[in-house]
Coordinates of C-alpha atoms in Angstrom, one line a residue:
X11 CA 0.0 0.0 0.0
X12 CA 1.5 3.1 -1.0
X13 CA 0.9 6.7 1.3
X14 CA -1.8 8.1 -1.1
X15 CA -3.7 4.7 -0.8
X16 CA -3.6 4.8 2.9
X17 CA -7.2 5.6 4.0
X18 CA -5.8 8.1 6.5
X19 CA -5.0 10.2 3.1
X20 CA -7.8 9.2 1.4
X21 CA -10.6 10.2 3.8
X22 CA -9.1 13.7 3.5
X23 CA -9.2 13.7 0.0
X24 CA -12.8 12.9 0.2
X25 CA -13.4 15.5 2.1
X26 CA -11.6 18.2 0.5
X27 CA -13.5 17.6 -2.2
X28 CA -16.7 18.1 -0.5
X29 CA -15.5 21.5 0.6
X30 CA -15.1 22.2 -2.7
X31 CA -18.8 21.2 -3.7
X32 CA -19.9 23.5 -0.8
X33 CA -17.6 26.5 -2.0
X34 CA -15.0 26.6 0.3
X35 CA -11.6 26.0 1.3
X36 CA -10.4 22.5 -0.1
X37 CA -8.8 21.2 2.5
X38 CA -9.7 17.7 3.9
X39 CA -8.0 16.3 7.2
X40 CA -8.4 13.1 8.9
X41 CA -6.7 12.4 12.4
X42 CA -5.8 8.6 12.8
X43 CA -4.5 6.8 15.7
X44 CA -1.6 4.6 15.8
X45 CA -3.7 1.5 14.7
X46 CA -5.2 3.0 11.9
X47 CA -8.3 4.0 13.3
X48 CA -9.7 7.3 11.9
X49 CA -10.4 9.4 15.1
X50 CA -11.9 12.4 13.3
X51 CA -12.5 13.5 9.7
X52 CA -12.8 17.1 8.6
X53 CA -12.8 19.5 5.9
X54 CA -12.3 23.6 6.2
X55 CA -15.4 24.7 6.9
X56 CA -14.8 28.7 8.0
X57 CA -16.9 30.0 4.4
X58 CA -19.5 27.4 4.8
X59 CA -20.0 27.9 9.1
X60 CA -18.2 32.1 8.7
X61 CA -16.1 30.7 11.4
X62 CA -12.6 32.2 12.7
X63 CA -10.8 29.0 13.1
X64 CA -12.6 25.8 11.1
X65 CA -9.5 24.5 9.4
X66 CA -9.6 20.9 7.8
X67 CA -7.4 20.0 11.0
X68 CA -9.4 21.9 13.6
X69 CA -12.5 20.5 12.1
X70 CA -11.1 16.6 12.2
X71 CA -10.3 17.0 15.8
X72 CA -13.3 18.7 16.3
X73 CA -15.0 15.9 15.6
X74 CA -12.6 13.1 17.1
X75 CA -14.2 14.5 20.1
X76 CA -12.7 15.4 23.6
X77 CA -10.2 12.5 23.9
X78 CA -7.5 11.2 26.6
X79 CA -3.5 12.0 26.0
X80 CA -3.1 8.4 24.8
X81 CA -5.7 8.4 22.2
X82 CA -2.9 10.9 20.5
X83 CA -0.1 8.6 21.4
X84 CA 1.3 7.6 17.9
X85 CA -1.3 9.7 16.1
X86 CA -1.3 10.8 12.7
X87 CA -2.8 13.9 11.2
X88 CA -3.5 13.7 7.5
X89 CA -4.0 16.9 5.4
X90 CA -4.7 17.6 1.6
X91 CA -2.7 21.0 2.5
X92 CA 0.4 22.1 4.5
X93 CA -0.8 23.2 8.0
X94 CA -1.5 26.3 9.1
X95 CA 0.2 28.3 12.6
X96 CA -3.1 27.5 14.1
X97 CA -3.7 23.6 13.1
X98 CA 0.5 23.3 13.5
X99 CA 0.3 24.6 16.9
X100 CA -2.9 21.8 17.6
X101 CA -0.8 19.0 16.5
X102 CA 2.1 19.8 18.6
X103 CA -0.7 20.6 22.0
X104 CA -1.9 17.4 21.6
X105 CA 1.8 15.6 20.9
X106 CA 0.7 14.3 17.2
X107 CA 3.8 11.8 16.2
X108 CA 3.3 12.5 12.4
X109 CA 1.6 15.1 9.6
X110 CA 1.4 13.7 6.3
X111 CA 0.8 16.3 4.0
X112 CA -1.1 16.6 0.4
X113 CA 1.5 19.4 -0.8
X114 CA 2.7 22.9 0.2
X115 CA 3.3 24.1 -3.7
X116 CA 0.4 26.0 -2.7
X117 CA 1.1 27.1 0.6
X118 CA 3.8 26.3 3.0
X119 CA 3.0 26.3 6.6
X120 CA 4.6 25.5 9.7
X121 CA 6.5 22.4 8.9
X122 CA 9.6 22.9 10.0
X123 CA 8.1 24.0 14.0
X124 CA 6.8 20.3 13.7
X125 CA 9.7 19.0 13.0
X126 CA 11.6 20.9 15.4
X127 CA 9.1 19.5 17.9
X128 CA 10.3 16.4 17.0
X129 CA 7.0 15.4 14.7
X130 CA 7.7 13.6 11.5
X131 CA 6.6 15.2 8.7
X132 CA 5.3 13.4 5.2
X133 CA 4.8 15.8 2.1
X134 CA 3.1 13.3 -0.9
X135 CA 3.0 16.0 -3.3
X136 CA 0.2 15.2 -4.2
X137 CA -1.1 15.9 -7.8
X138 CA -5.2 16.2 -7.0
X139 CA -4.4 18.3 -3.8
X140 CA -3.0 21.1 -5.7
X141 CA -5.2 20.7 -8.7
X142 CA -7.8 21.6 -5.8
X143 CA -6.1 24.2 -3.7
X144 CA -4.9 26.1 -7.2
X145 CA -8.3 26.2 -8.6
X146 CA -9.9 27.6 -5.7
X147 CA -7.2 30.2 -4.8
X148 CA -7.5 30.9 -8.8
X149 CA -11.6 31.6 -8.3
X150 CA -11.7 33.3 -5.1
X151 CA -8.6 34.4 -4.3
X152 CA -10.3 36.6 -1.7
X153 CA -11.5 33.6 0.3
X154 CA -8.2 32.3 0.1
X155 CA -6.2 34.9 1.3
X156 CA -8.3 35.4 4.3
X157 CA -7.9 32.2 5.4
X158 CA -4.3 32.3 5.6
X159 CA -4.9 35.2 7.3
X160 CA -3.3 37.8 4.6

């Protein structure tokens, strides 16, 4: 099984796309423990909900739920995008092992803080992730650039 046919990666791909659908942001996330369960899912959802901070990442663990410091032990966060200051700093609060990434051609977030907390970081570069993220920051550039907060 290669990374991008991992269903960690894949469930965020799925979701991504249904941000799209809706009109937002792209970005799917999935947070999977370190059995390969999927924990959460998510997709951004801050056009859809005119929220402040409902990033793919927030919204997977979001809906993981309130969980124990174990259930993180190991963890994997899957995103269609590099994270974000905000999701980066939510995967190193809750002591995420590894963040496999879709791509940062479009956007390059805080990687290297996660990997100077000692999280492993994956990039795929993955070909339908940026198909998605360039389209949409093509179309509503606007959107886009408030969500990186520009």
């Amino acid at each position: 099984m290669t990374m991008e046919t991992d269903p960690g990666f894949i469930v965020p791909l799925e979701e991504a796309r249904k941000g799209a659908e809706e009109g937002g942001v792209p970005i799917g996330a999935a947070l999977v423990d370190a059995k390969g369960k999927i924990l959460g899912r998510g997709h951004n959802m801050r056009i859809q909900k005119s929220s402040a901070t409902l990033h793919a990442e927030i919204s997977a663990l979001e809906n993981a739920g309130r969980l124990p410091a174990i259930a993180y032990k190991g963890a994997t966060m899957y995103t269609t995008l590099s994270p974000c200051d905000m999701c980066t700093g939510a995967c190193v609060m809750y002591k995420i092992s590894r963040v496999v990434i879709g791509e940062n051609s479009t956007f390059v977030g805080g990687e290297n803080y996660l990997k100077q907390k000692g999280i492993e970081v994956v990039n795929l570069n993955n070909t339908e992730s940026k198909v998605l993220m360039t389209a949409f920051i093509e179309k509503q550039p606007k959107d886009w650039y408030e969500d990186i907060g520009e």
